[in-house]
PDB file of N, CA and C in Angstrom:
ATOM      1  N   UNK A 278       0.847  -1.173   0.000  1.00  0.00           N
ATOM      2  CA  UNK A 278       0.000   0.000   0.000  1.00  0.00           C
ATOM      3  C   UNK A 278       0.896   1.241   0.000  1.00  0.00           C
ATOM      4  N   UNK A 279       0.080   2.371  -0.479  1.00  0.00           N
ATOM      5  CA  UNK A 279       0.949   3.096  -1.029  1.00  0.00           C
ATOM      6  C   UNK A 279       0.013   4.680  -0.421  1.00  0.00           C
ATOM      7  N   UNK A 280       0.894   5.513   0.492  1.00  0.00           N
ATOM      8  CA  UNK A 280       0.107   6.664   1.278  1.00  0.00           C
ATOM      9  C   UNK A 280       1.046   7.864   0.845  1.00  0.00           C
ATOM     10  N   UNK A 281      -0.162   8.835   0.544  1.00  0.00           N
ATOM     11  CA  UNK A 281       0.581  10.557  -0.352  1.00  0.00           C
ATOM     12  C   UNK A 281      -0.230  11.278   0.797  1.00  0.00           C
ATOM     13  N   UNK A 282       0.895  12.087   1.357  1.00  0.00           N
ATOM     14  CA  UNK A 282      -0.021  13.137   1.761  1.00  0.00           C
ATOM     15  C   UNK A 282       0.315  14.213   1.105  1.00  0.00           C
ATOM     16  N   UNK A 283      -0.148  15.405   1.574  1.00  0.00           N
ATOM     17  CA  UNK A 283       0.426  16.861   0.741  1.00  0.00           C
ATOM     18  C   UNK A 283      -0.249  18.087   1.944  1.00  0.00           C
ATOM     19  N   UNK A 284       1.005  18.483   2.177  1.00  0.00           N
ATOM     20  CA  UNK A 284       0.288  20.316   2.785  1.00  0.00           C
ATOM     21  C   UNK A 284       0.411  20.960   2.009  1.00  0.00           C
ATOM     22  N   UNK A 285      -0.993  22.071   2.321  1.00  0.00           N
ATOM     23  CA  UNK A 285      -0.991  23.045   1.205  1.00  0.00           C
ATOM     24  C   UNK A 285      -0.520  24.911   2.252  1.00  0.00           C
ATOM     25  N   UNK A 286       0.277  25.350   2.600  1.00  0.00           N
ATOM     26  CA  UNK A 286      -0.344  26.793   3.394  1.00  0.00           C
ATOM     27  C   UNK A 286      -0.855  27.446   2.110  1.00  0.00           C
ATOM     28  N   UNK A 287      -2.297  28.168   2.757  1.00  0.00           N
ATOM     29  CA  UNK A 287      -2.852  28.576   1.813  1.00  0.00           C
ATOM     30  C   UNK A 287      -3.418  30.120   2.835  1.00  0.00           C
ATOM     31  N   UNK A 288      -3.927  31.281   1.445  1.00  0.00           N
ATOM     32  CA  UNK A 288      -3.727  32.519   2.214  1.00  0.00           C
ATOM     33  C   UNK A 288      -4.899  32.516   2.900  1.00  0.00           C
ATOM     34  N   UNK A 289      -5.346  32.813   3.810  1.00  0.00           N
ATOM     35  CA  UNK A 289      -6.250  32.376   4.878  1.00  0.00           C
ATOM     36  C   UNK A 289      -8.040  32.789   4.357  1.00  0.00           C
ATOM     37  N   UNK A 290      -7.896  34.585   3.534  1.00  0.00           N
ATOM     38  CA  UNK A 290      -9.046  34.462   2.645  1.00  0.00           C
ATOM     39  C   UNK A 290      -9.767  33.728   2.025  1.00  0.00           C
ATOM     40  N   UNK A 291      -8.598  33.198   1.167  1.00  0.00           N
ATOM     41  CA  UNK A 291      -9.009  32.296   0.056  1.00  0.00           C
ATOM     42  C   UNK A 291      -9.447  30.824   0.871  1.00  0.00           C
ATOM     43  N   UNK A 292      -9.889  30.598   1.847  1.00  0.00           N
ATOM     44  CA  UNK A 292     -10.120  29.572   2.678  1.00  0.00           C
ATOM     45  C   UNK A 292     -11.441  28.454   1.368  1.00  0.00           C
ATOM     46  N   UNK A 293     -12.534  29.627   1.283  1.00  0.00           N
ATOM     47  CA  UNK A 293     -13.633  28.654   0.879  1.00  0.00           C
ATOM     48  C   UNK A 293     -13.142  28.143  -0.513  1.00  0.00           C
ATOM     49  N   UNK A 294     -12.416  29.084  -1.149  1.00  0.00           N
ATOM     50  CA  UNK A 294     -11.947  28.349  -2.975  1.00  0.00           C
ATOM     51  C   UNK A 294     -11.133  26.998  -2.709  1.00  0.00           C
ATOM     52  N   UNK A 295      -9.944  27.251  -2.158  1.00  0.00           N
ATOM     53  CA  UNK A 295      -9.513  25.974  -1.786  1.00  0.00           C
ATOM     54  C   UNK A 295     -10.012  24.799  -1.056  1.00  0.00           C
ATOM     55  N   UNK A 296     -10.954  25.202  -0.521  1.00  0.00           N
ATOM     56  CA  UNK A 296     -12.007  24.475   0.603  1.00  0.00           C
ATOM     57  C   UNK A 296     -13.028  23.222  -0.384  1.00  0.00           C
ATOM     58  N   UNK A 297     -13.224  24.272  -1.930  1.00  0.00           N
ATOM     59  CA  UNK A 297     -13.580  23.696  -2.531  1.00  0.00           C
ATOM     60  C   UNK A 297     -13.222  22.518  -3.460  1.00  0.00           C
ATOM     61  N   UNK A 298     -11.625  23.191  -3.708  1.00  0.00           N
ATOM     62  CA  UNK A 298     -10.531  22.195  -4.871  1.00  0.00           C
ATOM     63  C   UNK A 298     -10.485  21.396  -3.708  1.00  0.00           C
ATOM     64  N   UNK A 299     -10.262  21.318  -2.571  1.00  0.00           N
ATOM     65  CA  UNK A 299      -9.647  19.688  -1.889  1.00  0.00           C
ATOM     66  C   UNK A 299     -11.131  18.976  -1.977  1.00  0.00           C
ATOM     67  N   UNK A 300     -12.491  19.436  -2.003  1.00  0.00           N
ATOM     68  CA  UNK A 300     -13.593  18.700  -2.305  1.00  0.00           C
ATOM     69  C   UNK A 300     -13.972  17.649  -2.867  1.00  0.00           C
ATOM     70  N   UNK A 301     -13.515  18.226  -4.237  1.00  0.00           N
ATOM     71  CA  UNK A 301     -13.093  18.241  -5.617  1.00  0.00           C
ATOM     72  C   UNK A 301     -11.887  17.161  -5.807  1.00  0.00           C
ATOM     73  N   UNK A 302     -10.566  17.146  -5.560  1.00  0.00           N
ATOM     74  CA  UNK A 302     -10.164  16.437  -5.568  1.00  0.00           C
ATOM     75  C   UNK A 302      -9.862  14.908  -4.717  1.00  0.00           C
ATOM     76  N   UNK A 303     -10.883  15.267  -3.467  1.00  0.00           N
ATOM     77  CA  UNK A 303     -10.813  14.176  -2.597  1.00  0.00           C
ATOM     78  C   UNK A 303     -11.771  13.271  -3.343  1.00  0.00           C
ATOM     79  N   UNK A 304     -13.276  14.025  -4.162  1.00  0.00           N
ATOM     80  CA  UNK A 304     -13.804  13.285  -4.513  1.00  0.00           C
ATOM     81  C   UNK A 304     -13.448  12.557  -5.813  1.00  0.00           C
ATOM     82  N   UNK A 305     -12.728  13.087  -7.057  1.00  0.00           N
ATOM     83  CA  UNK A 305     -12.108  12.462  -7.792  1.00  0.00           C
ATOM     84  C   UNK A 305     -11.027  11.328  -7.355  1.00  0.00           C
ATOM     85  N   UNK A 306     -10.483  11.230  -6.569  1.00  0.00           N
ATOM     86  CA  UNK A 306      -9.424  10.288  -5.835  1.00  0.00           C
ATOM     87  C   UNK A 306     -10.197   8.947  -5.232  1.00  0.00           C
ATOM     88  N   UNK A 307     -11.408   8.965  -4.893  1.00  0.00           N
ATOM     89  CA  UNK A 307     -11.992   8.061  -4.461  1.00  0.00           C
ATOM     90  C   UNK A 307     -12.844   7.600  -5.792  1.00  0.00           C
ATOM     91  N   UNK A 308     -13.001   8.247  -6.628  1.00  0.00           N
ATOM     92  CA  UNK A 308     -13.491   7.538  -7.731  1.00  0.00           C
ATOM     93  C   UNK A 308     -12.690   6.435  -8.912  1.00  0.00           C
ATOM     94  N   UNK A 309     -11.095   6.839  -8.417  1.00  0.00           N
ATOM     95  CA  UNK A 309     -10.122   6.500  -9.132  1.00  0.00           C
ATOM     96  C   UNK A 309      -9.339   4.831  -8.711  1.00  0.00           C
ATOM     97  N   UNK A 310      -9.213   4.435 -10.270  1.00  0.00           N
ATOM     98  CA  UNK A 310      -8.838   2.811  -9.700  1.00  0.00           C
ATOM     99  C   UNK A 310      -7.318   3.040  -8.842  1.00  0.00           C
ATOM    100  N   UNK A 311      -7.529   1.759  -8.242  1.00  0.00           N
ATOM    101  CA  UNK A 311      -6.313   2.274  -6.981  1.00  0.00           C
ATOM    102  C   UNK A 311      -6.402   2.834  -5.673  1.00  0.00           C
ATOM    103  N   UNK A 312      -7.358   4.026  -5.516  1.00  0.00           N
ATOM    104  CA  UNK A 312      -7.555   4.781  -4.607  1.00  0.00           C
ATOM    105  C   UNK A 312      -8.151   3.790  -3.428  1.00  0.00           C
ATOM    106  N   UNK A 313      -7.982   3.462  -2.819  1.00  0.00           N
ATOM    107  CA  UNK A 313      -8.464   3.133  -1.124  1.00  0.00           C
ATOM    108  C   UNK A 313      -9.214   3.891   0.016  1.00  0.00           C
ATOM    109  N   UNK A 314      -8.602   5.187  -0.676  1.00  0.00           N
ATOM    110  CA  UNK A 314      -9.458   6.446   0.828  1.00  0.00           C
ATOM    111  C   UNK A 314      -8.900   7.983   0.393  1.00  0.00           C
ATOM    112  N   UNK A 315      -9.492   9.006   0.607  1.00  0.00           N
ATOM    113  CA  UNK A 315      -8.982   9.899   0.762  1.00  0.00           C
ATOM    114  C   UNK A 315      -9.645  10.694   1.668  1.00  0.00           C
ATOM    115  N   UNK A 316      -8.745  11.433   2.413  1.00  0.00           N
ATOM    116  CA  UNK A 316      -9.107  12.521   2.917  1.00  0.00           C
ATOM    117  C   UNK A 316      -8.219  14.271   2.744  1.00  0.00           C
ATOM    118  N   UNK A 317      -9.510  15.220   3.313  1.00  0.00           N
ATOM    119  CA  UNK A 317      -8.586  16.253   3.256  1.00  0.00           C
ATOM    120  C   UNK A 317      -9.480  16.657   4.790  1.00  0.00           C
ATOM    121  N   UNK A 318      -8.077  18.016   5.294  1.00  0.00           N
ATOM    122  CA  UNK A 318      -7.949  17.838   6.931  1.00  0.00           C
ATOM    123  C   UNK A 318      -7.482  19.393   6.512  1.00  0.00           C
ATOM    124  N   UNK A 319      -8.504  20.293   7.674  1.00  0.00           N
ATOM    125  CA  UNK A 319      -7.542  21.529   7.293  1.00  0.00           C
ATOM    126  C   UNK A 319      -7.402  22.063   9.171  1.00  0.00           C
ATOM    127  N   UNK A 320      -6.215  22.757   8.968  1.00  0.00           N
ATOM    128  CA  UNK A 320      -5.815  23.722  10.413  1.00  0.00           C
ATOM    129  C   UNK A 320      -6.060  24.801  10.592  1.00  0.00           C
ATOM    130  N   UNK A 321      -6.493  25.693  11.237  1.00  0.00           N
ATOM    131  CA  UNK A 321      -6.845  27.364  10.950  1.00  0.00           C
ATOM    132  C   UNK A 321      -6.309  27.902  12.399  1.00  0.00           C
ATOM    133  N   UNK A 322      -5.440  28.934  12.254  1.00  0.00           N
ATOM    134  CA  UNK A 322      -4.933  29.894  13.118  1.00  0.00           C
ATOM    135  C   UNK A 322      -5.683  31.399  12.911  1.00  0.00           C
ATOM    136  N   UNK A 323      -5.221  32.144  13.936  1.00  0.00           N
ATOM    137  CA  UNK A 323      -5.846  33.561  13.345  1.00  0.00           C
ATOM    138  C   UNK A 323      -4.528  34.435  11.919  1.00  0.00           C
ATOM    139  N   UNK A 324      -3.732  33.360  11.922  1.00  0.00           N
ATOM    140  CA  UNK A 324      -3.024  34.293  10.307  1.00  0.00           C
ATOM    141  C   UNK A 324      -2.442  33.143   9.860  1.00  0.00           C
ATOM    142  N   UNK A 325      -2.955  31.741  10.179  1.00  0.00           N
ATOM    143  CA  UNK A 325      -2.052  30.477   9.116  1.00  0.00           C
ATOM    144  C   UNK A 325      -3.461  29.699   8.843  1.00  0.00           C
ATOM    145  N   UNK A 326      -3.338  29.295   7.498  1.00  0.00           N
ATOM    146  CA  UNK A 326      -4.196  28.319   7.383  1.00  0.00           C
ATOM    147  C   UNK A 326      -3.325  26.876   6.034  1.00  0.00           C
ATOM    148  N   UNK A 327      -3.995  25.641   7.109  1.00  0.00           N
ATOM    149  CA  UNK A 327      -3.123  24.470   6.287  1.00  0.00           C
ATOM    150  C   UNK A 327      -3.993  23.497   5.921  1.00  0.00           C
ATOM    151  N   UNK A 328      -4.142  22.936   4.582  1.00  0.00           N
ATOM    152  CA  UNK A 328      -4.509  22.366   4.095  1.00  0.00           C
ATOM    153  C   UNK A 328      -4.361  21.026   4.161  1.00  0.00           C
ATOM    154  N   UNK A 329      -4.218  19.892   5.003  1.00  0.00           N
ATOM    155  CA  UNK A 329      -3.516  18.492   4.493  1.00  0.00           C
ATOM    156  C   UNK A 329      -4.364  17.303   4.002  1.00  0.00           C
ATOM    157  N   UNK A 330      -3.918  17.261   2.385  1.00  0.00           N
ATOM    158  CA  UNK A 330      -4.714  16.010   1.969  1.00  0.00           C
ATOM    159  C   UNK A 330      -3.579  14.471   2.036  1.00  0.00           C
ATOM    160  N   UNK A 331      -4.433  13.484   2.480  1.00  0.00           N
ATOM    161  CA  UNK A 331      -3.945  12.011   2.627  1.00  0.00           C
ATOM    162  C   UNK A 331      -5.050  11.396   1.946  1.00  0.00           C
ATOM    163  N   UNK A 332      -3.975  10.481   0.859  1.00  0.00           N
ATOM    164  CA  UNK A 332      -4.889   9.481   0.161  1.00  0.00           C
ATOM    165  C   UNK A 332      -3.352   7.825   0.220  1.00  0.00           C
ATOM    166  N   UNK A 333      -4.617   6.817   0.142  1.00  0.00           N
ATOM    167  CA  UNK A 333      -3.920   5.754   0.136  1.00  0.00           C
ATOM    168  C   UNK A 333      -4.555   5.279  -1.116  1.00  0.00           C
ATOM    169  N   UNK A 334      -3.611   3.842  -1.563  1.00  0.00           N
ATOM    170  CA  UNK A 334      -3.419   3.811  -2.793  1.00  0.00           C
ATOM    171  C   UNK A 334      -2.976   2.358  -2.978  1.00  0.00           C
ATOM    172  N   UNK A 335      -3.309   1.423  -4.134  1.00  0.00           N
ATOM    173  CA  UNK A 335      -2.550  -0.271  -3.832  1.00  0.00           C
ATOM    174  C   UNK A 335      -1.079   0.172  -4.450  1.00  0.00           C
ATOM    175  N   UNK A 336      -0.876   1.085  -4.776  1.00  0.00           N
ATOM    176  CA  UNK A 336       0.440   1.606  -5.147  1.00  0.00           C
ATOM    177  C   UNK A 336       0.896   2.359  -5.496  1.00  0.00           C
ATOM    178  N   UNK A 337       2.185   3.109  -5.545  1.00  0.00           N
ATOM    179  CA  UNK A 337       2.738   4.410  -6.035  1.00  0.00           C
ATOM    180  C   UNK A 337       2.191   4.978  -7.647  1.00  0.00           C
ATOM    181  N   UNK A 338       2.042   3.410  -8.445  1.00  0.00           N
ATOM    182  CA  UNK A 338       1.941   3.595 -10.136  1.00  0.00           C
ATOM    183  C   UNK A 338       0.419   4.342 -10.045  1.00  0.00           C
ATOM    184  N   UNK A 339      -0.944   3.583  -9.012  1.00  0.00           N
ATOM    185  CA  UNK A 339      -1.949   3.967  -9.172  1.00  0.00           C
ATOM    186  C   UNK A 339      -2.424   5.671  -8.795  1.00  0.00           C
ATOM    187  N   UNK A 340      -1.602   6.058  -7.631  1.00  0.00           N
ATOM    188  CA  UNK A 340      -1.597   7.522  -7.816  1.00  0.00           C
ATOM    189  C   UNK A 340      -0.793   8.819  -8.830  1.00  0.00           C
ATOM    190  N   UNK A 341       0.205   7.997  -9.272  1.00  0.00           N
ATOM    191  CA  UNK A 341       0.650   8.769 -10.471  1.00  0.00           C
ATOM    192  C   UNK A 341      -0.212   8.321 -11.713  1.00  0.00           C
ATOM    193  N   UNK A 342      -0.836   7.988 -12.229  1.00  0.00           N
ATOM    194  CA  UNK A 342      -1.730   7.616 -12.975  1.00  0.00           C
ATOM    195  C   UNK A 342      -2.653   9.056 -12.786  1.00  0.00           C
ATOM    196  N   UNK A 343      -2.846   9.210 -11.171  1.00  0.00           N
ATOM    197  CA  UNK A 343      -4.226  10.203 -10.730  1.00  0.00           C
ATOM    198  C   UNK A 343      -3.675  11.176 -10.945  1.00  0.00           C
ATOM    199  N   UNK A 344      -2.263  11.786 -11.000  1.00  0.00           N
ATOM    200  CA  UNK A 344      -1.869  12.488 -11.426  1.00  0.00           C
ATOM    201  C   UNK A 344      -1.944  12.778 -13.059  1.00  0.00           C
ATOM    202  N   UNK A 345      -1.668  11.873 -13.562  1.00  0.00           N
ATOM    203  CA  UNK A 345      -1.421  12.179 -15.373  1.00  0.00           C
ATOM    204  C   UNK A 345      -2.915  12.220 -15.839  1.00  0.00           C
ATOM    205  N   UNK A 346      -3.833  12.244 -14.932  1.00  0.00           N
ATOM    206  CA  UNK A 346      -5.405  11.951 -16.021  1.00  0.00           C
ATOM    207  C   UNK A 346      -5.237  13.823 -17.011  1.00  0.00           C
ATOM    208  N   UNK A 347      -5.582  13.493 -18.485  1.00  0.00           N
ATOM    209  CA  UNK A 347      -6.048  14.499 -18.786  1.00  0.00           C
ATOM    210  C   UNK A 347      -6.455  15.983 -17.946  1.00  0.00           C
ATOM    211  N   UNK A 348      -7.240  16.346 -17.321  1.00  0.00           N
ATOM    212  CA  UNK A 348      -7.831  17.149 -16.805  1.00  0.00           C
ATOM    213  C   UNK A 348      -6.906  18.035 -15.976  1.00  0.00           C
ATOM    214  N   UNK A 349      -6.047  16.884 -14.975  1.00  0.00           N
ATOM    215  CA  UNK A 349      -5.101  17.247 -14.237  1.00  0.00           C
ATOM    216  C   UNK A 349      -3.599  18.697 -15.078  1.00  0.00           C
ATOM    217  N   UNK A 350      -3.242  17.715 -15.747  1.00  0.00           N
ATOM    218  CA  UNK A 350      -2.307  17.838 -16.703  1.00  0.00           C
ATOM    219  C   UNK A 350      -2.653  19.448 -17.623  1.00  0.00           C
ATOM    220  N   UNK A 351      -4.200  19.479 -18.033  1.00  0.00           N
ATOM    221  CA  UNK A 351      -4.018  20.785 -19.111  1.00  0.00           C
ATOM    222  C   UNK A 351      -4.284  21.844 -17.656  1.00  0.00           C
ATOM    223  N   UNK A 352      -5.020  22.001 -17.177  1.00  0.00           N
ATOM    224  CA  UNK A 352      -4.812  22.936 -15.732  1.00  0.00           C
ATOM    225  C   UNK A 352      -3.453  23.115 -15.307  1.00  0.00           C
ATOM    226  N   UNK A 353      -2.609  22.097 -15.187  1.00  0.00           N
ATOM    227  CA  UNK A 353      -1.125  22.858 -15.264  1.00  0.00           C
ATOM    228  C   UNK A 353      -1.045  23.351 -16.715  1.00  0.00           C
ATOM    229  N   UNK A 354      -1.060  22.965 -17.677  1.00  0.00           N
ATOM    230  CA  UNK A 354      -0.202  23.503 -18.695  1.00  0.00           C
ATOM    231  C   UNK A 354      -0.946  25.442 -19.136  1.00  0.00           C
ATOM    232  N   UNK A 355      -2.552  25.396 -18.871  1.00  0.00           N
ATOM    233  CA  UNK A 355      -2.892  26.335 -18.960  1.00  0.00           C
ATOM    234  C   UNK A 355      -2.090  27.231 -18.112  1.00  0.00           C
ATOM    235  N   UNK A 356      -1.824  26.939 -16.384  1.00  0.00           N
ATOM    236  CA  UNK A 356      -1.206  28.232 -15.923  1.00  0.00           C
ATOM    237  C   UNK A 356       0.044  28.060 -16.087  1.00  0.00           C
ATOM    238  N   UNK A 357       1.185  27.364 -16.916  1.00  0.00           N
ATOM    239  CA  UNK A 357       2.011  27.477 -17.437  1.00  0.00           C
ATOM    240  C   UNK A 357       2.226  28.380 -18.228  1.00  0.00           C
ATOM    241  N   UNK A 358       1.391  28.407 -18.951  1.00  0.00           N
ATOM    242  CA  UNK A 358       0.595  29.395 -20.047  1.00  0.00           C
ATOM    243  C   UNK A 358       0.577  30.946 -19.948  1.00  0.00           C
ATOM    244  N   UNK A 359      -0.310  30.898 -18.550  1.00  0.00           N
ATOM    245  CA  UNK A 359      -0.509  32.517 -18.471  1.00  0.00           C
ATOM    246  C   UNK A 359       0.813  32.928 -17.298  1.00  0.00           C
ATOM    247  N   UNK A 360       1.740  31.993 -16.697  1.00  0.00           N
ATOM    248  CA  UNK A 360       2.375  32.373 -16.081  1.00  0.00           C
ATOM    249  C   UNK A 360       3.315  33.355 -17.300  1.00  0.00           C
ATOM    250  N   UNK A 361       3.737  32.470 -18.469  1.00  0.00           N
ATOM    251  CA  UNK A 361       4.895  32.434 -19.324  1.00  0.00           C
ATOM    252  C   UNK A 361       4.160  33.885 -20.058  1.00  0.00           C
ATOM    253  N   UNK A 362       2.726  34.369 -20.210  1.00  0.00           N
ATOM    254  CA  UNK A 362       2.062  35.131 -20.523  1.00  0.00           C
ATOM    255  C   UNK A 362       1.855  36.404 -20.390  1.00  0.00           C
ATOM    256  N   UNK A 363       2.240  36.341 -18.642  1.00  0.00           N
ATOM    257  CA  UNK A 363       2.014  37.532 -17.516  1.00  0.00           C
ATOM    258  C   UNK A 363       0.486  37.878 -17.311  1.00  0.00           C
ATOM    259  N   UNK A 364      -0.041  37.003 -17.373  1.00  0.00           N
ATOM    260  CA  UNK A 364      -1.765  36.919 -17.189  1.00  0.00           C
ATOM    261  C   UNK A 364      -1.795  36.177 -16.331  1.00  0.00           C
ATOM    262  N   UNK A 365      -0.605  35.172 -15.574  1.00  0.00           N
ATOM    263  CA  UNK A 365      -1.021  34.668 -14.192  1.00  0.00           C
ATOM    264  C   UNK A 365      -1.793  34.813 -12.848  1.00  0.00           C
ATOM    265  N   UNK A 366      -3.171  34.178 -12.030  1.00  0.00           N
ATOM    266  CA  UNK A 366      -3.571  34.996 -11.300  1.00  0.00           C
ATOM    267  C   UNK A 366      -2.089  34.918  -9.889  1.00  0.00           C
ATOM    268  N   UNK A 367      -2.650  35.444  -8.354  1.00  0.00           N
ATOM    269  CA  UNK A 367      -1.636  35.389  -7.667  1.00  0.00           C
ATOM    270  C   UNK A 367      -1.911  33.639  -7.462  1.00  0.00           C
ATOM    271  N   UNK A 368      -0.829  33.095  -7.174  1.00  0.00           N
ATOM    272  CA  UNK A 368      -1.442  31.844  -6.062  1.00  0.00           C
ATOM    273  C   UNK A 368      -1.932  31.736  -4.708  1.00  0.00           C
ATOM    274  N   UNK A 369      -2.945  31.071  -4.524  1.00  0.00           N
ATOM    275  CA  UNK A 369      -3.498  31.176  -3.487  1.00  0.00           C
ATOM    276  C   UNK A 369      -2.293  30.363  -1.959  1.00  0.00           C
ATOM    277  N   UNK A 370      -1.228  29.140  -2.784  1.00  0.00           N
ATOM    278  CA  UNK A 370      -0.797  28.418  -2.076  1.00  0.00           C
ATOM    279  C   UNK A 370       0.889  29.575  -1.735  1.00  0.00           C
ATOM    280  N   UNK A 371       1.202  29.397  -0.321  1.00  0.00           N
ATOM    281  CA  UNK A 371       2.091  29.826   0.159  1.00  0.00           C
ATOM    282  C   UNK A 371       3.193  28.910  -0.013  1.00  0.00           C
ATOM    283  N   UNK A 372       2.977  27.365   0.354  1.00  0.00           N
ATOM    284  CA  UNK A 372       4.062  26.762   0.640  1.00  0.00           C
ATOM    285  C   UNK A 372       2.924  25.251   0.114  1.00  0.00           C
ATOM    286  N   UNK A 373       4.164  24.409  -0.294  1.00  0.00           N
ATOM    287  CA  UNK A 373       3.215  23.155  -0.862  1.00  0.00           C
ATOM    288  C   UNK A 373       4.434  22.191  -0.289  1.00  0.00           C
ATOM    289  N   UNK A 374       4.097  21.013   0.900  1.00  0.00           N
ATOM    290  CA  UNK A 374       5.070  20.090   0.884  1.00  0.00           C
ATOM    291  C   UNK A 374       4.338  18.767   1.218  1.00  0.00           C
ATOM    292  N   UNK A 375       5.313  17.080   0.480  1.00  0.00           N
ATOM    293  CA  UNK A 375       3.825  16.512   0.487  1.00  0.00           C
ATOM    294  C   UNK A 375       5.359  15.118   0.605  1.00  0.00           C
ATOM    295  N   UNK A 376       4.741  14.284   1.385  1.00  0.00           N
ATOM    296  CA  UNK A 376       5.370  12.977   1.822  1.00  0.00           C
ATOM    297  C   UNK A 376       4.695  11.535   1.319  1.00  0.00           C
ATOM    298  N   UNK A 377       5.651  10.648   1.076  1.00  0.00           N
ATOM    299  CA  UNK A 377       5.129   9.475   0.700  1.00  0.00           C
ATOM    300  C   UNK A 377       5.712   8.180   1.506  1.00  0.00           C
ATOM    301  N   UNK A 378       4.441   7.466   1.542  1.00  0.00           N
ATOM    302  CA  UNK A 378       4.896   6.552   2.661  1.00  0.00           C
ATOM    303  C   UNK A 378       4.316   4.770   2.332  1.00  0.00           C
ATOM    304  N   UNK A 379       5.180   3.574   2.666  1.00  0.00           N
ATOM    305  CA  UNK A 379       4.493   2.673   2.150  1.00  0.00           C
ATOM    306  C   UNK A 379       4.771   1.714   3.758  1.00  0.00           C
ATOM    307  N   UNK A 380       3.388   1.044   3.429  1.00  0.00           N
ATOM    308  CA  UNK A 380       3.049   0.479   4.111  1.00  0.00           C
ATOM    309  C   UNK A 380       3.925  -0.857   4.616  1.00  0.00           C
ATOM    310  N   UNK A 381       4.166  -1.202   6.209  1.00  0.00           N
ATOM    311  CA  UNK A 381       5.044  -2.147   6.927  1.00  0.00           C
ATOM    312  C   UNK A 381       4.295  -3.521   6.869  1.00  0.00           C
ATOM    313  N   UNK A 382       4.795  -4.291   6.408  1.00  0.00           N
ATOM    314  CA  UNK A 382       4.214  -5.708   6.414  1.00  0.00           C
ATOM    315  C   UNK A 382       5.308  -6.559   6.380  1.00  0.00           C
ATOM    316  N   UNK A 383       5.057  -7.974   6.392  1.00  0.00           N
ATOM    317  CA  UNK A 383       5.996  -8.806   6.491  1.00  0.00           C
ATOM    318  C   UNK A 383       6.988  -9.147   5.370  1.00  0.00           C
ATOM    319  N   UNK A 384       6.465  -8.349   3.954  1.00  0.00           N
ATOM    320  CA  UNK A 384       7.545  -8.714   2.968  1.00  0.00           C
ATOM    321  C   UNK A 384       8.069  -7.088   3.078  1.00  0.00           C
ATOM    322  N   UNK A 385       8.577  -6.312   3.825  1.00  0.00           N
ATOM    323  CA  UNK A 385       8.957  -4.845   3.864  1.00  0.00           C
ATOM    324  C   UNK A 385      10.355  -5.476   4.623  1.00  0.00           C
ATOM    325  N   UNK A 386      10.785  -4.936   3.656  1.00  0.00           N
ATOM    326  CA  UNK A 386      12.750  -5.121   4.497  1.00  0.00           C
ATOM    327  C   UNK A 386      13.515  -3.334   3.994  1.00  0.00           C
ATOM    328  N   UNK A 387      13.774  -3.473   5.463  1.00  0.00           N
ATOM    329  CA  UNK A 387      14.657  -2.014   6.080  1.00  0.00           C
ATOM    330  C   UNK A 387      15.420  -1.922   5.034  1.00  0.00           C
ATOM    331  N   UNK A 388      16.318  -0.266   4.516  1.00  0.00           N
ATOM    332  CA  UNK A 388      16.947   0.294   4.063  1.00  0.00           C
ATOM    333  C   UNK A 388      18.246  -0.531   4.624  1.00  0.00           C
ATOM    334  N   UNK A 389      19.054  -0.571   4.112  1.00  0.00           N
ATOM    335  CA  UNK A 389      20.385  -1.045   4.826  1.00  0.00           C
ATOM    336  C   UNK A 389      21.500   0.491   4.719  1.00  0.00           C
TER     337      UNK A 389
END
């Protein structure tokens, strides 16, 4: 098994837009072959707000897959686009950091 998480800091306004994309993508992730679970989990301070989505997976290949679908892919290339354009909007995300983790079982042998 195969576990992604990802933090997002995001600017504390923009709470409900992003509120919406982790919606959005929690629910696409559970529709997706591979997917096992997802969740999204957020933190709120009076000037930080953090986003953390965790999804599990029967493997690393099946969430990069969730990555490459069509849809995913032209949404980057569009703000590739208007970045390279100067029509970029601001980003809403401050800081993006995201860990991967696989699951301990009896055929799992330690790093040497």
């Amino acid at each position: 098994m195969y576990i992604r998480t990802v933090a997002f800091e995001v600017i504390p306004e923009d709470k409900d837009i992003f509120l919406a994309k982790m919606k959005k993508d929690t629910a696409s992730m559970k529709t997706f072959a591979g997917c096992h679970s997802a969740e999204a989990w957020f933190s709120e301070s009076k000037d930080r707000l953090v986003f953390q989505l965790v999804s599990k997976w029967t493997e690393k290949k099946a969430f990069q897959a969730w990555l490459k679908r069509p849809e995913h892919l032209q949404k980057h290339r569009d703000a590739y686009r208007a970045e390279k354009e100067g029509t970029a909007k601001p980003s809403l995300v401050l800081s993006k950091t995201g860990q991967e983790f696989v699951l301990i079982d009896e055929e799992t042998t330690p790093p040497s």
